Coordinates of C-alpha atoms in Angstrom, one line a residue:
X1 CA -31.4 2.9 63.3
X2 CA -29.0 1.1 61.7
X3 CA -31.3 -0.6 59.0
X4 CA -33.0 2.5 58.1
X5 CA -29.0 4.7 58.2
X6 CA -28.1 1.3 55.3
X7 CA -31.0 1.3 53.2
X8 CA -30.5 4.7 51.4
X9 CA -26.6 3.3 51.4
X10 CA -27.6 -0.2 49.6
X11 CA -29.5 2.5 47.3
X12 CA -26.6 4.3 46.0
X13 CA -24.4 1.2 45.7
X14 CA -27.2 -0.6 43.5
X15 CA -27.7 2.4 41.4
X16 CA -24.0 2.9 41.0
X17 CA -23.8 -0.6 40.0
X18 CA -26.3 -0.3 37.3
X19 CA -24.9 3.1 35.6
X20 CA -21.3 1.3 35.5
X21 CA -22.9 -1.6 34.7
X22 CA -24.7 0.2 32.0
X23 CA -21.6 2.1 30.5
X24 CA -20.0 -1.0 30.1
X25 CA -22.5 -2.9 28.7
X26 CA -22.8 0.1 26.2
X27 CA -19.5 -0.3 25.5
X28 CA -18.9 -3.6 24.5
X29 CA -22.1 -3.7 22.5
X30 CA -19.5 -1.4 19.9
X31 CA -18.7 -4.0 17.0
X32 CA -15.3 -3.5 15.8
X33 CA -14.7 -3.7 12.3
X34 CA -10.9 -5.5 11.5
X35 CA -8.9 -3.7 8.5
X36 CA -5.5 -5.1 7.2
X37 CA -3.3 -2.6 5.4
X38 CA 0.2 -0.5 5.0
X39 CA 1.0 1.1 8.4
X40 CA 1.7 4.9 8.7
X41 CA 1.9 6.9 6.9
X42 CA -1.4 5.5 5.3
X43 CA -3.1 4.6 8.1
X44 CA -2.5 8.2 9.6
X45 CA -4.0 9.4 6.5
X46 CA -6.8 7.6 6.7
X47 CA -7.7 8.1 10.0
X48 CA -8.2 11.9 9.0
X49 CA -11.0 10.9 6.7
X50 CA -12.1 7.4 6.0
X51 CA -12.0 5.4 9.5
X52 CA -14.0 8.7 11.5
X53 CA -16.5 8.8 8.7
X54 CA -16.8 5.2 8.5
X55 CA -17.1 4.4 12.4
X56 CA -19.6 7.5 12.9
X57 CA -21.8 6.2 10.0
X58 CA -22.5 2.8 10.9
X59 CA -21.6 3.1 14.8
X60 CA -18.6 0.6 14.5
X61 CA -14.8 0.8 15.9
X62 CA -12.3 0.4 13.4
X63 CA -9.0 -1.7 14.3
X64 CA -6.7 -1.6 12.0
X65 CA -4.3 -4.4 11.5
X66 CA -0.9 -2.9 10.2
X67 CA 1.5 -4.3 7.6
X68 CA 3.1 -4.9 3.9
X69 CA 1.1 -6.7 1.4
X70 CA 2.7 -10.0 1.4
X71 CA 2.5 -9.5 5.8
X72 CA -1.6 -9.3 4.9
X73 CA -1.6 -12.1 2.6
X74 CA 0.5 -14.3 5.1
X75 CA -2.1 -13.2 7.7
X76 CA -5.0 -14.4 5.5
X77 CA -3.4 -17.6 5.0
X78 CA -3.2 -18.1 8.6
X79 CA -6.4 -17.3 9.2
X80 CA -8.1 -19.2 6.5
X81 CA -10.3 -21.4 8.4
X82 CA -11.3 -18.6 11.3
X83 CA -10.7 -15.3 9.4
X84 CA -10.4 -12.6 11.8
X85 CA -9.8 -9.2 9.0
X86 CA -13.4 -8.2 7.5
X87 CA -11.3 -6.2 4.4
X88 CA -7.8 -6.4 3.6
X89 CA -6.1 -3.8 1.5
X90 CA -2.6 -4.9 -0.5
X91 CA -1.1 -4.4 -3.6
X92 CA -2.2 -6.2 -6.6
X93 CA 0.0 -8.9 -7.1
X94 CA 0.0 -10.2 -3.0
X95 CA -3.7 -9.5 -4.0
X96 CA -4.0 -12.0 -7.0
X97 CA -2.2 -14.8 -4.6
X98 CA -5.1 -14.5 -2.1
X99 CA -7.9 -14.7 -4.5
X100 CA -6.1 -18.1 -6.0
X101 CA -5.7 -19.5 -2.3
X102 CA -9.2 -18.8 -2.2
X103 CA -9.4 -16.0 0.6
X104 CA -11.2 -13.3 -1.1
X105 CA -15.0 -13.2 -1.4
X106 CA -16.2 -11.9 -4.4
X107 CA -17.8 -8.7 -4.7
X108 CA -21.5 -7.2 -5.8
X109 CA -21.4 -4.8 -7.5
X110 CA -25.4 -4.0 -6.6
X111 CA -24.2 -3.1 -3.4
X112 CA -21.2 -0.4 -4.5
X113 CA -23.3 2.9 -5.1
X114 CA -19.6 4.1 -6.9
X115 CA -19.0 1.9 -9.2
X116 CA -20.7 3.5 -11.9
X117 CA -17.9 6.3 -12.0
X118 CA -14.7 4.1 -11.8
X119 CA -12.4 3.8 -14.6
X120 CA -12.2 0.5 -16.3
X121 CA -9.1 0.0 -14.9
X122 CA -10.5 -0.5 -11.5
X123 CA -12.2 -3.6 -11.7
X124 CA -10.9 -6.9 -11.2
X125 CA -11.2 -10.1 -12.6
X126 CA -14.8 -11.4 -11.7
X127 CA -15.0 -9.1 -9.2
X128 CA -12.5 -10.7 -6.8
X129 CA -11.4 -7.5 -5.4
X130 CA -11.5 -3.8 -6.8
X131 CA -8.9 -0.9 -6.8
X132 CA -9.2 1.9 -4.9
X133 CA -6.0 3.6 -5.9
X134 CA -3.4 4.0 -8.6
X135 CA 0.5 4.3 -7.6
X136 CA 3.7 4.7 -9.8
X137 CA 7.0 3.0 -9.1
X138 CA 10.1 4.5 -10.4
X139 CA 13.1 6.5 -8.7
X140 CA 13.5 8.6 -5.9
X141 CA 16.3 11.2 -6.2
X142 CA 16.8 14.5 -3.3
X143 CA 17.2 17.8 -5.4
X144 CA 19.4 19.4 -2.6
X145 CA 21.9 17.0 -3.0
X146 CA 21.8 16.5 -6.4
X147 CA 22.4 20.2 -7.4
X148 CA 24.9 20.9 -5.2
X149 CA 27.0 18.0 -6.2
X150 CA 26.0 19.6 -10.1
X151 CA 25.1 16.2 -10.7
X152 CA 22.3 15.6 -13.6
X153 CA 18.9 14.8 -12.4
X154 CA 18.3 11.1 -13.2
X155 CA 16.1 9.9 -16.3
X156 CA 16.8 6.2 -16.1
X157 CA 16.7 2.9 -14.2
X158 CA 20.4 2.4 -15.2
X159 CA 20.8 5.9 -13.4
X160 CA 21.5 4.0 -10.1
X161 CA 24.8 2.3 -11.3
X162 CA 26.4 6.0 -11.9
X163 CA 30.0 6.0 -10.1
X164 CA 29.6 9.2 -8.3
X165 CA 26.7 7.5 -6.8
X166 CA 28.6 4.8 -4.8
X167 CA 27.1 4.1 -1.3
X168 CA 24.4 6.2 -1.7
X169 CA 21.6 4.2 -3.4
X170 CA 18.8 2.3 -1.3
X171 CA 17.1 -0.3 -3.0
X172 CA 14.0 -2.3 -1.6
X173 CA 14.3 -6.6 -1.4
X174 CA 12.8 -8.7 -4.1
X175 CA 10.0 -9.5 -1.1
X176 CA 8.8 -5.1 -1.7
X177 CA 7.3 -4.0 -4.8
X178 CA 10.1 -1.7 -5.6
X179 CA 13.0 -4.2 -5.8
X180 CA 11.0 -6.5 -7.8
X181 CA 10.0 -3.8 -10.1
X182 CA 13.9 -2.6 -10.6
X183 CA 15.0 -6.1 -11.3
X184 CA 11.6 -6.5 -14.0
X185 CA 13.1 -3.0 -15.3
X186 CA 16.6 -4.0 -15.7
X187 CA 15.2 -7.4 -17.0
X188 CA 13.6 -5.7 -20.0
X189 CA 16.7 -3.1 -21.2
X190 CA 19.1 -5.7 -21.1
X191 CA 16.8 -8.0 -23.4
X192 CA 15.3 -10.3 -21.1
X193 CA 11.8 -11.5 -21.0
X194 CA 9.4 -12.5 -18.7
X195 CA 10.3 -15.7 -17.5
X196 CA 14.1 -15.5 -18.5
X197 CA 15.1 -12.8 -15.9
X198 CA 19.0 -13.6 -16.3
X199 CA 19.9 -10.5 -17.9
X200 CA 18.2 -8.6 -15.2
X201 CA 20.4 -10.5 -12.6
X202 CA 23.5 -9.3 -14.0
X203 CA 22.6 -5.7 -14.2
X204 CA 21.6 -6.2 -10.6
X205 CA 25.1 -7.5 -9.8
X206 CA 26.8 -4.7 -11.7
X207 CA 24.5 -2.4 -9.6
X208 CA 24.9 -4.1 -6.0
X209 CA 28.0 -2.5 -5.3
X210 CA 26.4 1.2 -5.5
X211 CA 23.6 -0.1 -3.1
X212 CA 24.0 1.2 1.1
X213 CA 21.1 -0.8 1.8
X214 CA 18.1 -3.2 0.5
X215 CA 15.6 -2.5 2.2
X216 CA 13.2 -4.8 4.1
X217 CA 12.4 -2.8 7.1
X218 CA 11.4 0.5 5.8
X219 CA 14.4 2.2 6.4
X220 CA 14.8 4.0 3.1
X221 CA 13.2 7.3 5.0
X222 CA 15.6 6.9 7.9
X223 CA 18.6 7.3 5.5
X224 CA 17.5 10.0 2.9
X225 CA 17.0 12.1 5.8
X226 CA 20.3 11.7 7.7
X227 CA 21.8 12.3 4.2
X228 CA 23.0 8.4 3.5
X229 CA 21.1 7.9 1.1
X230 CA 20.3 10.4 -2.5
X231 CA 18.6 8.2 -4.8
X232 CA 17.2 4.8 -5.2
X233 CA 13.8 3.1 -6.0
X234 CA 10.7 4.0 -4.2
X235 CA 6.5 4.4 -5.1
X236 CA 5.6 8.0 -5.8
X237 CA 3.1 8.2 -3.4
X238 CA 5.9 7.5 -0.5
X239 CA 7.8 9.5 -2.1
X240 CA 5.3 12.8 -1.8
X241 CA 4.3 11.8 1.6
X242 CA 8.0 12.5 2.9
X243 CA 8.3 15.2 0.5
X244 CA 4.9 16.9 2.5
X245 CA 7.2 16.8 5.4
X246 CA 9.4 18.9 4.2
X247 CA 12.4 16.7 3.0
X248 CA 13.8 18.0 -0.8
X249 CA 13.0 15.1 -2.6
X250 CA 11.0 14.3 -5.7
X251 CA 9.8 11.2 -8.0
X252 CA 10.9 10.0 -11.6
X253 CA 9.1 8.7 -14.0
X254 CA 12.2 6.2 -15.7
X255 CA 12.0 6.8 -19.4
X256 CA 12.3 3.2 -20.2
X257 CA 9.5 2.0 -18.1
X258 CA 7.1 3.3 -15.8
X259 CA 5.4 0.3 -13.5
X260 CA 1.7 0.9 -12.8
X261 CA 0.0 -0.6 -9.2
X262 CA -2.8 -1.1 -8.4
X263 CA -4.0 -1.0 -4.9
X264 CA -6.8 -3.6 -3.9
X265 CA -9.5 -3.5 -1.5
X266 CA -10.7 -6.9 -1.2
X267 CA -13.4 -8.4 1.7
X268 CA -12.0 -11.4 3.7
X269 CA -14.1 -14.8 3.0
X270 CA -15.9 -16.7 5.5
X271 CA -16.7 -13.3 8.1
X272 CA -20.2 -12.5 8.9
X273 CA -19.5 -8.8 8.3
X274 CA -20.2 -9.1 4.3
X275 CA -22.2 -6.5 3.8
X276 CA -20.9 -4.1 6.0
X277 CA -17.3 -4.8 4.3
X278 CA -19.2 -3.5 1.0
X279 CA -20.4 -0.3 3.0
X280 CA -16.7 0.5 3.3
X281 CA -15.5 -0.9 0.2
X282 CA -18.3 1.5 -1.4
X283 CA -17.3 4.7 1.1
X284 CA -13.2 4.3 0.0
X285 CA -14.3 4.6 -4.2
X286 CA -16.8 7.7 -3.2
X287 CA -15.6 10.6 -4.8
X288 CA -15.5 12.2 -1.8
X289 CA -13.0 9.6 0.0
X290 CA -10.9 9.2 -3.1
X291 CA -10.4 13.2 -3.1
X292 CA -9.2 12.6 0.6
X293 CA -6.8 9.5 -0.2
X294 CA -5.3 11.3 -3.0
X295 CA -4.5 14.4 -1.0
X296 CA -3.6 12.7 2.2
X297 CA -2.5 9.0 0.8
X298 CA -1.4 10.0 -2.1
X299 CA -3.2 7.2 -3.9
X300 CA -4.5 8.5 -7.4
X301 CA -8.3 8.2 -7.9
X302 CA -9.8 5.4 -9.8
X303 CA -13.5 7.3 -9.6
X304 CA -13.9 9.4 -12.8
X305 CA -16.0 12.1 -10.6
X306 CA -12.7 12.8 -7.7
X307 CA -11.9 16.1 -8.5
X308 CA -8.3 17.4 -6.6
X309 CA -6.7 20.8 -6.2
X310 CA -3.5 21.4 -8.7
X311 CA -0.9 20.9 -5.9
X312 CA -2.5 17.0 -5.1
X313 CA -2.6 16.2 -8.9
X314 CA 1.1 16.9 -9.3
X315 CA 2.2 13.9 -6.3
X316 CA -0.4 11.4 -7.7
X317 CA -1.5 9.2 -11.2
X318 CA -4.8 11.6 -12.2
X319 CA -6.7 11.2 -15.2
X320 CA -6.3 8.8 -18.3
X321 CA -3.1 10.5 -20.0
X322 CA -1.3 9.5 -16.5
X323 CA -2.4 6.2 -16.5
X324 CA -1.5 5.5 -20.3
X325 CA 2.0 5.8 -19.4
X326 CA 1.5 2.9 -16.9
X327 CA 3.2 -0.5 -17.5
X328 CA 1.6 -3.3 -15.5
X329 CA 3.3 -6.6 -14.7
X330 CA 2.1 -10.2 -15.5
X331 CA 1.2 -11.2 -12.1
X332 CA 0.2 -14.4 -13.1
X333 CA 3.7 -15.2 -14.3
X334 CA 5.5 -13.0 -11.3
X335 CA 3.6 -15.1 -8.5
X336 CA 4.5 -18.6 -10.1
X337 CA 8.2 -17.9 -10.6
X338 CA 8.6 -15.2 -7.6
X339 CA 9.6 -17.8 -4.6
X340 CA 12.8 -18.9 -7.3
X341 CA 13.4 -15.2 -8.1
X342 CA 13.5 -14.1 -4.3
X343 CA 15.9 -17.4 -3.6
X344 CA 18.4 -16.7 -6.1
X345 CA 18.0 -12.6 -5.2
X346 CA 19.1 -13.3 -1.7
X347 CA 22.0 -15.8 -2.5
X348 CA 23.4 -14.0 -5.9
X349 CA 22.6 -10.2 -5.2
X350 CA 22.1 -10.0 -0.8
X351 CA 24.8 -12.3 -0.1
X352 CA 27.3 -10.8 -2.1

């Protein structure tokens, strides 16, 4: 009796076995697909559009790796002889260091359906790389604050150093985008050039004294919402991502000098997952996707064919009059002299 009452037991246990055995085998037959880029509130964004369509598509699991641009590159580095990121997304100056250290594989464009409707400006030398997205850097300033102090909206870089403004400017370290941007800015009204930046260091010491904080952390948020903070440098789309919350704030284009950036999709050399990087490369230019990354990134589009609604147009750089009043930096002199420039920022402007 008792073998016979076990047999249907061992049954059950054996088939239970299998089915868990099955789910998990199912499971970890899911590749993942590694993506380095900007935390939230762009990889929120995406993850309303890109990353579902992506993972449904070609059956994969998205991780994303968060970080800034110089985070990814410093990753890359790392990783250089057993790359772990399939495609890293940064800004194109971090980007132009990675393809020098060698860590970028160079694109086919046979393989990126989209390519035929992107602007010129998209492409990157030899196809190291290709931009996915425009962006503006500038100022920051919240309209609430501003009109009921009746103070005048600002127009310039050399708005920040106003008097009335004392304590209440945020600007971003040399190691962000932003400060190195202001300090390029001030660099060019006060008569300097591109590899003599000492007229831009003494604006930035006249300036330092308005400042309540240089950012590193990503604080600048944090502050313009508990009221510290009113005006200061920032990227537009950041700047209409907070304002889609609700905050009163809104972008300037300075009059002197508007920077142009472009942000870089690049795949990661040395992983096996090359042509499945192009896939998504080829599925972030779409039309389609660069709709969605303008209206929930607030990236403008770089495919000629993305067509957005009034309301995303405003927040983003759309069409070629927008990016004619683009500036774009010599990133091939900014990444030679940009460890000395961050060294003397931090002893002459942080340390003060």
């Amino acid at each position: 009796m008792k073998r016979i009452a076990w047999v249907p037991l061992v049954v059950v246990l054996l088939a239970s076995a299998l089915v868990i055995g099955g789910q998990s085998a199912g499971q970890s037959q899911t590749k993942e697909f590694v993506v380095a880029a900007w935390g939230d509130p762009y990889e929120a964004g995406w993850r309303k559009s890109l990353v579902p369509a992506f993972e449904k598509k070609y059956g994969v699991k998205v991780v994303w790796v968060q970080g800034f641009s110089t985070q990814t590159l410093a990753k890359l580095r790392a990783q250089k002889d057993n790359p772990q990121i399939d495609v890293a997304m940064m800004d194109d100056g971090p980007h132009r260091q990675a393809v020098a250290l060698g860590l970028v594989e160079k694109l086919d464009r046979s393989k990126l359906a989209s390519a035929k409707e992107l602007y010129d400006m998209a492409f990157e030398p030899n196809d190291m790389g290709i931009s996915f997205g425009l962006a503006v850097y500038g100022l920051y300033y919240n309209t609430k604050a501003f009109a009921d102090n009746k103070w005048a909206p600002p127009t310039s870089w050399t708005d920040l150093a106003r008097p009335e403004l004392k304590g209440k400017v945020t600007v971003h370290n040399i190691g962000n985008a932003n400060g190195l941007y202001l300090l390029l800015a001030l660099n060019k009204i006060a008569g300097g050039t591109d590899t003599n930046l000492d007229p831009g260091f003494a604006r930035m010491k006249q300036l330092a004294p308005n400042v309540v904080t240089f950012d590193k952390f990503g604080e600048t948020p944090t502050l313009i919402q508990q009221g510290q903070a009113v005006i200061g440098t920032w990227n537009i789309d950041r700047v209409a991502n907070l304002a889609a919350t609700g905050v009163p704030v809104q972008f300037v284009y300075p009059k002197e000098v508007a920077w142009g950036q472009k942000a870089v999709i690049t795949v990661v050399k040395g992983r096996p997952t090359t042509d499945l990087a192009h896939k998504f490369v080829d599925m972030i230019l779409s039309a389609e996707e660069q709709v969605n990354t303008a209206k929930f990134i607030f990236y403008g589009p770089v495919n000629r064919m993305a067509k957005l609604d009034p309301e995303t147009a405003k927040s983003v750089v759309y069409g070629p009059e927008a990016m004619a009043q683009l500036t774009v930096a010599n990133w091939e002199v900014i990444n030679q002299k940009r460890p000395e420039w961050t060294e003397r920022w931090n002893k002459e402007i942080e340390a003060r």
